[in-house]
mmCIF file of C-alpha atoms in Angstrom:
data_model
loop_
_atom_site.group_PDB
_atom_site.id
_atom_site.type_symbol
_atom_site.label_atom_id
_atom_site.label_comp_id
_atom_site.label_asym_id
_atom_site.label_seq_id
_atom_site.Cartn_x
_atom_site.Cartn_y
_atom_site.Cartn_z
ATOM 1 C CA MET A 49 -0.244 -41.585 31.932
ATOM 2 C CA LEU A 50 1.619 -38.884 33.819
ATOM 3 C CA LEU A 51 2.036 -35.605 31.968
ATOM 4 C CA ARG A 52 4.237 -32.711 33.004
ATOM 5 C CA GLU A 53 4.829 -29.399 31.234
ATOM 6 C CA ARG A 54 7.592 -26.889 31.979
ATOM 7 C CA GLU A 55 8.281 -23.562 30.336
ATOM 8 C CA THR A 56 11.985 -23.111 29.618
ATOM 9 C CA PRO A 57 13.895 -20.328 27.854
ATOM 10 C CA GLU A 58 13.955 -22.619 24.792
ATOM 11 C CA GLY A 59 10.205 -23.352 24.847
ATOM 12 C CA LEU A 60 7.785 -25.868 26.315
ATOM 13 C CA LEU A 61 9.349 -29.064 27.689
ATOM 14 C CA VAL A 62 6.883 -31.934 27.980
ATOM 15 C CA SER A 63 7.499 -35.221 29.748
ATOM 16 C CA VAL A 64 4.994 -38.034 29.597
ATOM 17 C CA CYS A 65 5.234 -41.597 30.827
ATOM 18 C CA ASP A 66 3.138 -44.577 31.720
ATOM 19 C CA SER A 67 2.354 -44.338 35.426
ATOM 20 C CA ASP A 68 3.942 -47.714 36.172
ATOM 21 C CA CYS A 69 7.296 -46.539 34.785
ATOM 22 C CA ILE A 70 7.912 -43.962 37.538
ATOM 23 C CA GLY A 71 10.916 -44.919 39.643
ATOM 24 C CA GLU A 72 12.131 -47.532 37.173
ATOM 25 C CA THR A 73 15.508 -47.693 35.454
ATOM 26 C CA PHE A 74 15.685 -49.418 32.089
ATOM 27 C CA THR A 75 19.063 -50.484 30.687
ATOM 28 C CA GLY A 76 20.226 -52.197 27.539
ATOM 29 C CA ASP A 77 22.496 -51.820 24.505
ATOM 30 C CA GLY A 78 24.604 -49.177 26.237
ATOM 31 C CA VAL A 79 21.548 -47.066 27.128
ATOM 32 C CA SER A 80 20.273 -46.319 30.610
ATOM 33 C CA LEU A 81 16.893 -44.654 31.038
ATOM 34 C CA ASP A 82 15.929 -43.390 34.517
ATOM 35 C CA VAL A 83 12.260 -42.522 34.825
ATOM 36 C CA THR A 84 12.567 -40.307 37.878
ATOM 37 C CA GLU A 85 9.842 -38.715 39.941
ATOM 38 C CA ASP A 86 11.768 -35.427 39.702
ATOM 39 C CA PHE A 87 11.542 -35.295 35.910
ATOM 40 C CA TYR A 88 8.341 -37.143 34.998
ATOM 41 C CA GLY A 89 6.280 -36.774 38.166
ATOM 42 C CA GLY A 90 6.149 -34.355 41.043
ATOM 43 C CA ASP A 91 3.508 -31.851 42.044
ATOM 44 C CA ASP A 92 3.322 -30.403 38.522
ATOM 45 C CA ALA A 93 2.486 -33.763 36.905
ATOM 46 C CA GLU A 94 -1.086 -34.717 36.191
ATOM 47 C CA ASP A 95 -2.862 -37.899 35.243
ATOM 48 C CA ALA A 96 -3.723 -37.455 31.581
ATOM 49 C CA ASP A 97 -5.768 -39.206 28.952
ATOM 50 C CA SER A 98 -4.755 -39.608 25.308
ATOM 51 C CA ASP A 99 -6.356 -36.330 24.204
ATOM 52 C CA ALA A 100 -4.479 -34.299 26.825
ATOM 53 C CA VAL A 101 -1.188 -35.970 25.918
ATOM 54 C CA VAL A 102 -1.640 -35.291 22.190
ATOM 55 C CA ASP A 103 -2.582 -31.663 22.878
ATOM 56 C CA SER A 104 0.500 -31.174 25.041
ATOM 57 C CA LEU A 105 2.837 -32.868 22.542
ATOM 58 C CA ASN A 106 1.496 -30.645 19.761
ATOM 59 C CA ARG A 107 2.380 -27.546 21.814
ATOM 60 C CA ALA A 108 5.774 -28.854 22.977
ATOM 61 C CA THR A 109 9.109 -27.639 21.752
ATOM 62 C CA VAL A 110 10.740 -30.815 23.042
ATOM 63 C CA ALA A 111 9.271 -33.916 24.668
ATOM 64 C CA ASN A 112 10.429 -37.101 26.354
ATOM 65 C CA ILE A 113 8.002 -40.007 26.165
ATOM 66 C CA VAL A 114 8.368 -43.311 28.031
ATOM 67 C CA GLY A 115 6.222 -46.424 28.161
ATOM 68 C CA GLU A 116 4.182 -48.488 25.770
ATOM 69 C CA GLU A 117 0.928 -46.557 26.226
ATOM 70 C CA ALA A 118 2.474 -43.077 26.059
ATOM 71 C CA VAL A 119 4.641 -43.824 23.026
ATOM 72 C CA THR A 120 1.768 -45.570 21.240
ATOM 73 C CA VAL A 121 -0.434 -42.496 21.748
ATOM 74 C CA ALA A 122 2.274 -40.338 20.131
ATOM 75 C CA ILE A 123 2.672 -42.778 17.230
ATOM 76 C CA ASP A 124 -1.084 -43.089 16.640
ATOM 77 C CA ALA A 125 -1.386 -39.278 16.576
ATOM 78 C CA GLY A 126 1.308 -39.114 13.891
ATOM 79 C CA LEU A 127 3.706 -37.204 16.146
ATOM 80 C CA VAL A 128 6.384 -39.892 16.422
ATOM 81 C CA ASP A 129 7.625 -42.187 13.669
ATOM 82 C CA GLU A 130 7.504 -45.764 14.933
ATOM 83 C CA GLU A 131 10.844 -46.517 13.270
ATOM 84 C CA THR A 132 12.597 -43.964 15.505
ATOM 85 C CA VAL A 133 11.326 -45.415 18.799
ATOM 86 C CA LEU A 134 13.876 -47.070 21.065
ATOM 87 C CA GLU A 135 13.109 -50.203 23.004
ATOM 88 C CA VAL A 136 15.120 -50.234 26.211
ATOM 89 C CA ASP A 137 14.860 -53.212 28.526
ATOM 90 C CA GLY A 138 11.274 -53.948 27.503
ATOM 91 C CA THR A 139 9.896 -50.416 27.492
ATOM 92 C CA LEU A 140 9.519 -47.850 24.720
ATOM 93 C CA HIS A 141 11.180 -44.433 24.627
ATOM 94 C CA ALA A 142 10.807 -41.595 22.146
ATOM 95 C CA GLN A 143 11.928 -38.005 21.961
ATOM 96 C CA LEU A 144 10.161 -35.285 20.056
ATOM 97 C CA LEU A 145 11.659 -32.015 18.862
ATOM 98 C CA TRP A 146 9.730 -29.371 16.937
ATOM 99 C CA LEU A 147 11.746 -26.783 15.046
ATOM 100 C CA ARG A 148 9.556 -23.725 14.869
#
């Protein structure tokens, strides 16, 4: 999985996706999801295992999560409710927002 963290004035923004999703566009049911290198990859992104992803999501203020592996990690950690996950064109997408 690719993991990227950015500090913003609103808090920590985390983006995580399955590596094979980079550069893909998923569309369906009026939704279009672009998994761009600019947002999910780049020099600041790192290859991450499940533990690193869970740690980052726990510290995030907001997170965007794309791909079966990445979303499943978030669900299994109890950070995302499976019922709120979107399936777009065969891939999974979830957003996470912590109000602190």
